[in-house]
Short mmCIF file of C-alpha atoms and ligand atoms in Angstrom, two decimals:
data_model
loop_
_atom_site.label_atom_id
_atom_site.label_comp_id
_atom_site.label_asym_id
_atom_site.label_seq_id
_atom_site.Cartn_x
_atom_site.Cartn_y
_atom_site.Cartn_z
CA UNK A 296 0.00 0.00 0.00
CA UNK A 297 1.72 3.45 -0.87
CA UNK A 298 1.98 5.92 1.57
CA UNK A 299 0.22 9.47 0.95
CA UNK A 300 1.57 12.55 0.96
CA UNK A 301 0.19 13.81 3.66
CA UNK A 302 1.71 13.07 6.90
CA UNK A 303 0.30 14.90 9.47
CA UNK A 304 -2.43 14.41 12.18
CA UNK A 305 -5.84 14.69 11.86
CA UNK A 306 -6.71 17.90 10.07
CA UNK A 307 -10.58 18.78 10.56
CA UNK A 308 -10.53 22.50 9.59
CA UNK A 309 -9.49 21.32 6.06
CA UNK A 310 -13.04 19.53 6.22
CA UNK A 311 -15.44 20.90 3.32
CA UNK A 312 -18.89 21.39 3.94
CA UNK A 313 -20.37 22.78 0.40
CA UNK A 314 -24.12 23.75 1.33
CA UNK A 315 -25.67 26.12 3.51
CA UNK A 316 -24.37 25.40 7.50
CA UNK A 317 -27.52 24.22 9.68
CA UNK A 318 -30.62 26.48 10.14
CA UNK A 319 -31.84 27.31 13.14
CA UNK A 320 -33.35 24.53 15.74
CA UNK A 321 -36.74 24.14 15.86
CA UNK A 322 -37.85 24.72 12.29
CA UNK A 323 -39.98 21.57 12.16
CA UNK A 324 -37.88 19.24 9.84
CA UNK A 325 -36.00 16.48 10.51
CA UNK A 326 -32.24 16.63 10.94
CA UNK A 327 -30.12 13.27 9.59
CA UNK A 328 -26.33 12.90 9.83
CA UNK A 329 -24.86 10.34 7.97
CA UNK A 330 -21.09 8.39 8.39
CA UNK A 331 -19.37 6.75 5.44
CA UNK A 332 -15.84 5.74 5.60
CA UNK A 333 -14.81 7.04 1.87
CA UNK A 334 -16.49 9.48 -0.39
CA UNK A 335 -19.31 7.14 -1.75
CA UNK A 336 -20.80 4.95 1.15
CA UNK A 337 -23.47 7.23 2.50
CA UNK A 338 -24.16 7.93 -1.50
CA UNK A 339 -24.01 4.14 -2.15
CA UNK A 340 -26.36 2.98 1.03
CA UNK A 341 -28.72 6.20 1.71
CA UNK A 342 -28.53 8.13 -1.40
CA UNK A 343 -32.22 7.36 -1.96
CA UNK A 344 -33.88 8.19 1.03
CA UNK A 345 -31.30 11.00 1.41
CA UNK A 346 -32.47 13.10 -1.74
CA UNK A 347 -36.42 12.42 -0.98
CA UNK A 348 -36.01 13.80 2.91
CA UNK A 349 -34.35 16.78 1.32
CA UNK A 350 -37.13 16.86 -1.04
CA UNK A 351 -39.43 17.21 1.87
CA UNK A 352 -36.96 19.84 3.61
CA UNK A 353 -35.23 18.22 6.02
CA UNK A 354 -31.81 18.39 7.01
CA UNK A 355 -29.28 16.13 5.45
CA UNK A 356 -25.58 15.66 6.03
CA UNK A 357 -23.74 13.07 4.37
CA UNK A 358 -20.12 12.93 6.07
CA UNK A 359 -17.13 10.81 4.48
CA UNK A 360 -14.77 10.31 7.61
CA UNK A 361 -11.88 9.18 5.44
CA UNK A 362 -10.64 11.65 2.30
CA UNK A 363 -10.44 8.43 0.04
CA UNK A 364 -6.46 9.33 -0.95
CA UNK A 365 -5.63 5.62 -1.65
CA UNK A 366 -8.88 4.76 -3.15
CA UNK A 367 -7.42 4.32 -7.07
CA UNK A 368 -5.19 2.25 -9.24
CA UNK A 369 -3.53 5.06 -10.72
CA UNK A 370 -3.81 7.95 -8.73
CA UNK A 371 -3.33 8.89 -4.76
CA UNK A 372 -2.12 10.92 -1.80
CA UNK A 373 -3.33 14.86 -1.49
CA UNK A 374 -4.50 15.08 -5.68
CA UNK A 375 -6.62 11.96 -5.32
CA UNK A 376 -8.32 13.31 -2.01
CA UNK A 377 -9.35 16.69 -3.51
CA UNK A 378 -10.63 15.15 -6.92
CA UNK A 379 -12.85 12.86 -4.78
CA UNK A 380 -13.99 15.81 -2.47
CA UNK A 381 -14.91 17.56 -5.21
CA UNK A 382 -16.68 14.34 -6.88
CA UNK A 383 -18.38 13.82 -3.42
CA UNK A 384 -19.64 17.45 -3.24
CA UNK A 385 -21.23 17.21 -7.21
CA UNK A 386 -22.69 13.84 -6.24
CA UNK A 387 -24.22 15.71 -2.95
CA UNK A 388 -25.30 18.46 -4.72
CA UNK A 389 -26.95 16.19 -7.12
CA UNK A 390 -28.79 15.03 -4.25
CA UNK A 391 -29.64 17.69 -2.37
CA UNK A 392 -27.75 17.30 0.52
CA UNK A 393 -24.45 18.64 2.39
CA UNK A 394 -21.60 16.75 1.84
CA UNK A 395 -18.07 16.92 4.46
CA UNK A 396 -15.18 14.64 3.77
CA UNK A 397 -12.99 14.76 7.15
CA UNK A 398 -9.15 14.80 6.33
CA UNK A 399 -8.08 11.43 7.88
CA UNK A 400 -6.41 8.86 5.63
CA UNK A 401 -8.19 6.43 3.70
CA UNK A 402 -7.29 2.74 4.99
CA UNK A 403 -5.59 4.23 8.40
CA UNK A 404 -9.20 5.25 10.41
CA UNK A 405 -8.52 3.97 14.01
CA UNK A 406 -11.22 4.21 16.92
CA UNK A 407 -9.48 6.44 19.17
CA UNK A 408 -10.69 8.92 21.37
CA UNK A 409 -9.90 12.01 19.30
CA UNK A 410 -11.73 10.13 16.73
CA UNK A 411 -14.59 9.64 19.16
CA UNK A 412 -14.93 13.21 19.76
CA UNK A 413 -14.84 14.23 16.42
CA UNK A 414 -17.84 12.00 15.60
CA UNK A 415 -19.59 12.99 18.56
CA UNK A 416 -19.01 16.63 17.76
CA UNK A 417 -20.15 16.44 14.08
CA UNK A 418 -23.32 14.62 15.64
CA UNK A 419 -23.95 17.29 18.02
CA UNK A 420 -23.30 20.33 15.37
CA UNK A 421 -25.78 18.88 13.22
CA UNK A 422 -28.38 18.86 16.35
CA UNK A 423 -28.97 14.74 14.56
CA UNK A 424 -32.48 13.09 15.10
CA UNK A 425 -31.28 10.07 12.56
CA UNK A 426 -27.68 8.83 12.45
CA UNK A 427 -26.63 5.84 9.72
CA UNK A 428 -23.29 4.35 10.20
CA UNK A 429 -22.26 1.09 8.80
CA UNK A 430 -22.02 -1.99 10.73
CA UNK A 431 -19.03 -2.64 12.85
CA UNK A 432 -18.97 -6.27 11.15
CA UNK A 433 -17.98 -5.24 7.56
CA UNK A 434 -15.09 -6.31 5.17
CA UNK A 435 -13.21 -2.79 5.32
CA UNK A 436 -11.74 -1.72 7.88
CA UNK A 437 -12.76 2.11 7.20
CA UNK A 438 -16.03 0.52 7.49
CA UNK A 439 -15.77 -1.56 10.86
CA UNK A 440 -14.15 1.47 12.34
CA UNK A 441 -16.80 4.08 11.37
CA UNK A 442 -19.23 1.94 12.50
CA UNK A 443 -17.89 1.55 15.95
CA UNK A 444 -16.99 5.29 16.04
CA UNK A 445 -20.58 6.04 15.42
CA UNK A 446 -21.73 3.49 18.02
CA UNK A 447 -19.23 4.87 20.69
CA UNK A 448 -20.67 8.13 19.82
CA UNK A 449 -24.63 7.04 19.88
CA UNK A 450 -24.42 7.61 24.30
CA UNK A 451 -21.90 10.50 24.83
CA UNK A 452 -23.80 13.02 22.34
CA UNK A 453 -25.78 13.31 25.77
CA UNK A 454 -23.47 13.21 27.93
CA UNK A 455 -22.88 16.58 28.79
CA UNK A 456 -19.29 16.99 30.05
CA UNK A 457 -17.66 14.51 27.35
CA UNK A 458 -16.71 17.28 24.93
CA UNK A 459 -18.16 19.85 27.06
CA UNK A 460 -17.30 22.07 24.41
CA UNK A 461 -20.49 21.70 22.60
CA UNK A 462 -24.06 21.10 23.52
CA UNK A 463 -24.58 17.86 24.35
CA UNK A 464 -28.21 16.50 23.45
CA UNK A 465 -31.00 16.17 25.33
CA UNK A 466 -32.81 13.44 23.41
CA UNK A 467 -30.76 10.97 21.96
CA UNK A 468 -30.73 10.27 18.24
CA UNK A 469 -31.88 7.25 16.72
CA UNK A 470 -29.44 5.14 15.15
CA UNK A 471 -29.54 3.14 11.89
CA UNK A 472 -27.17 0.48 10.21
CA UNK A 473 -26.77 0.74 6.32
CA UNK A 474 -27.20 -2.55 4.81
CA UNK A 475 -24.37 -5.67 3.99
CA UNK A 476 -24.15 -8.99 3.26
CA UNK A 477 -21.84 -10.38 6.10
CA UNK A 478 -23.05 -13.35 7.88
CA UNK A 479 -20.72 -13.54 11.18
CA UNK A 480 -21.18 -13.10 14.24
CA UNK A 481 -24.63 -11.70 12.71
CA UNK A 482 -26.41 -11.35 9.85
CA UNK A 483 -28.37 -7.40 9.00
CA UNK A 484 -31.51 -7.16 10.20
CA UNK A 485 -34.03 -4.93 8.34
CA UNK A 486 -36.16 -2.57 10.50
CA UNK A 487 -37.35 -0.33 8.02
CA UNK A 488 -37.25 -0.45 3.82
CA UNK A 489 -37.87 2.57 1.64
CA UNK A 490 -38.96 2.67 -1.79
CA UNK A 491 -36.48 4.80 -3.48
CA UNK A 492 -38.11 4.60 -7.13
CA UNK A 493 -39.18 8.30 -6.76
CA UNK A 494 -35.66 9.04 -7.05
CA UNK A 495 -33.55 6.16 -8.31
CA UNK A 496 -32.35 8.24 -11.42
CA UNK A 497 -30.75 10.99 -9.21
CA UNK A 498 -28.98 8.65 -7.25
CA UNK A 499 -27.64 6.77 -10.45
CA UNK A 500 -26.43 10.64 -11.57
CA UNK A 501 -24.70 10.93 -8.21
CA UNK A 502 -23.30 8.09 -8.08
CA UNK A 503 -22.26 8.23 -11.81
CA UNK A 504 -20.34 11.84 -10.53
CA UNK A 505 -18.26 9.62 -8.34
CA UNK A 506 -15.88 8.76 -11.36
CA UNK A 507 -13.22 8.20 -10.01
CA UNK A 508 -14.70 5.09 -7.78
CA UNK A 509 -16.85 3.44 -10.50
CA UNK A 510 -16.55 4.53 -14.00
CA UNK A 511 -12.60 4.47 -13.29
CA UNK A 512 -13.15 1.70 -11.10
CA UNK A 513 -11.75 2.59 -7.67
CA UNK A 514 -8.38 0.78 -5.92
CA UNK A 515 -9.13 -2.47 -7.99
CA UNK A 516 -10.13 -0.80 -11.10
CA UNK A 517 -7.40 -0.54 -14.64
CA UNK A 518 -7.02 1.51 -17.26
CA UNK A 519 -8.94 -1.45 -19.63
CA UNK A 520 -12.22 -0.41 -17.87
CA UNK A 521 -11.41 3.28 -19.38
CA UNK A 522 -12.55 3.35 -23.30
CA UNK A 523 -10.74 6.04 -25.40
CA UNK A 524 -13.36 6.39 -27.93
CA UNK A 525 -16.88 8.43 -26.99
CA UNK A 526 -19.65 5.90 -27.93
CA UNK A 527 -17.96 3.12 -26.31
CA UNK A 528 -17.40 5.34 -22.84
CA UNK A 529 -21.09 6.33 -23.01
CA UNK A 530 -21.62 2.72 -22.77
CA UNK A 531 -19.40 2.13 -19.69
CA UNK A 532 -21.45 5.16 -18.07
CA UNK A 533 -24.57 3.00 -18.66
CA UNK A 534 -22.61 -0.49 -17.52
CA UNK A 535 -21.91 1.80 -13.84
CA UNK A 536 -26.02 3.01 -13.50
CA UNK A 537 -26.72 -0.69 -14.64
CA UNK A 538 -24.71 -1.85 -11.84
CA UNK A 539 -26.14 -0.04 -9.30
CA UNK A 540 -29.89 -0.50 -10.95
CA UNK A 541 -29.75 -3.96 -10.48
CA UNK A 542 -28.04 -3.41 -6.65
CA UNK A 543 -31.10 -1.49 -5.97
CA UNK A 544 -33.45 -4.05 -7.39
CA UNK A 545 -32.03 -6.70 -5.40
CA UNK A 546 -32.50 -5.15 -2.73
CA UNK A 547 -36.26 -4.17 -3.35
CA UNK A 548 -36.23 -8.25 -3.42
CA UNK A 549 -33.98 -9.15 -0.41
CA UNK A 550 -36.15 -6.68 1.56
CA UNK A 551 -39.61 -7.14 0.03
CA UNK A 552 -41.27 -8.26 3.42
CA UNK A 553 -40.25 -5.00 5.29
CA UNK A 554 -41.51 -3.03 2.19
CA UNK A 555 -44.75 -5.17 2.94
CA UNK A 556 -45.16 -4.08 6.46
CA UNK A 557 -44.23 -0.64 5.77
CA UNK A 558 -46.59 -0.18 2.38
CA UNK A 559 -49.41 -2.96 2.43
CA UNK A 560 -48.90 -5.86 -0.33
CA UNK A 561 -50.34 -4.20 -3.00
CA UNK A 562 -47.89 -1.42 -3.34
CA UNK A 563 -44.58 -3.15 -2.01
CA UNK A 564 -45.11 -5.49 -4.77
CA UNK A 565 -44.76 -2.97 -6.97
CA UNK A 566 -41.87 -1.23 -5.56
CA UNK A 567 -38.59 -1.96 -7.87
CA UNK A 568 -35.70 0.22 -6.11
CA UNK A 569 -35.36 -0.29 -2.46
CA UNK A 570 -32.93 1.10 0.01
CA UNK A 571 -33.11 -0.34 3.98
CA UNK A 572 -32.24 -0.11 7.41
CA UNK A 573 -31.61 -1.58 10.79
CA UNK A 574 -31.94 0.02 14.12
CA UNK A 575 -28.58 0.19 16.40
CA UNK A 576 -29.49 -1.18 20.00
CA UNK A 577 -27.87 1.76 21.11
CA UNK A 578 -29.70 5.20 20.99
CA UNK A 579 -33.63 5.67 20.73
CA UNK A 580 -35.36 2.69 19.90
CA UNK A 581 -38.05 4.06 17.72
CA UNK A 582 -41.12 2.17 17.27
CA UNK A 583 -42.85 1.43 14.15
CA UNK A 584 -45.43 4.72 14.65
CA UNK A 585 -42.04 6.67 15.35
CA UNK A 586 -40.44 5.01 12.25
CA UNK A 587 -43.25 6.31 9.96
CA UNK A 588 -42.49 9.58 10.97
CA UNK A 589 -38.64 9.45 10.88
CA UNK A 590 -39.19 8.29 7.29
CA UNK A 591 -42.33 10.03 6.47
CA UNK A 592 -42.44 8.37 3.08
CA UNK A 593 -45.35 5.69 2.89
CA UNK A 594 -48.60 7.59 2.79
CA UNK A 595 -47.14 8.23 -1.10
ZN1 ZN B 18 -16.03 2.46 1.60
#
């Protein structure tokens, strides 16, 4: 693995946040926070339901904890990190929603207290009803590590004198897994599944704006997946949406009892694109009256 070229500690203020910084409390809308550990999870595993609560007018941050600088074949260190900011800012914008990459190396995230605080700050700032993490059973380490960053986090954003230095919350967020496949110790549990049909297309732009990751093909992509001439790179745009179409779709199936339960038969039949969620046993536990209005999407 080749170093980057940055070498120094943690670096938060070079964090980007591209939209407008949070409105006042109180304005009736929900406010959702979520962690990735490169520029494209949250994009990859709540774009959906991200863009259609931003439809609505809610409040949605979608935070990359690593900057993603050894996440190509070809290219890495400080260049690669700012072309994939600015990808995950156009993919963000795309959707909606305010993107921040955090400047800590991709494939180095450790769960250390500084760490710890920085999640539980960002959680804080953004005043979070809903926080998405992954699982802290995933292949990636970025991804384990996030995960149990964002679970050590889910009690001390109440806790009011660790990180005294901002507000601590008085009702504690509720806190959602993104969906995987990995079987051990435990399998992902569904709690809630959203049709994302509404707004499958925009994600498929976003995620087409993360070029670098999938058109280019990411750390185990080559220059073969790159075609010189235009017709035939046109066509590896639509391979990439196709990809993720048929991600989508499978998970519509893999999920199609929740959808049930959430929409009646009827209409979960019918729902192709699905995006879903499981709720962290730490945090609120919302119930299923509570869930309807955390994702108030299935009167539509
Ligand atoms: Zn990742």
């Amino acid at each position: 693995m080749k170093r980057s070229f940055f070498f120094g500690v943690v670096v938060t203020a070079l964090s980007v946040t591209t939209a407008a910084p949070p409105p006042a409390e109180d304005d009736g809308k929900l406010r959702i926070i979520c962690f990735g550990a490169h520029p494209d999870d949250c994009e990859i595993q709540a774009g959906g339901v991200a863009a259609m609560w931003a439809a609505k007018g809610h409040h949605v941050k979608l935070v990359s904890v690593t900057n993603g600088d050894i996440g190509h074949w070809r290219e890495t260190g400080g260049p690669l990190a700012k072309r994939r900011k600015a990808e995950a800012e156009q993919a963000d914008k795309i959707l909606g929603v305010t993107c921040e990459v955090l400047d800590i190396h991709d494939g180095e995230l450790l769960p250390t207290i500084e760490n710890r605080r920085l999640i539980t700050r960002l959680i804080r700032e953004w005043k979070a009803d809903i926080v998405m993490s992954p699982r802290p059973n995933d292949y990636h380490p970025d991804h384990r590590y996030t995960g149990v960053l964002v679970q050590d986090a889910a009690y001390m954003v109440t806790v009011p004198f660790f990180c005294p230095d901002v507000p601590y919350l008085k009702r504690n967020p509720a806190f959602f897994y993104f969906p995987d496949s990995f079987q051990k110790p435990n399998a992902f549990q569904p709690d809630v599944a959203v049709s994302i049909d509404s707004v499958v297309q925009k994600k498929l732009d976003a995620l087409d704006a993360l070029e670098s990751q999938f058109y280019e093909g990411g750390a185990n992509g080559s220059a073969e997946l790159i075609p010189s001439e235009p017709a035939k790179q046109k066509e590896r745009h639509q391979q990439v949406r196709g990809f993720f179409e048929k991600r989508y779709q499978d998970q519509a199936q893999r999920f199609r009892s929740k959808l049930v339960e959430f929409y009646g038969q009827e209409k979960a039949d019918a729902v192709r694109h699905a995006e879903a969620f499981e709720i962290c046993e730490y945090g609120r536990h919302p119930d299923s009256a509570e869930l309807k209005k955390l994702f108030p999407f299935f009167g539509e």
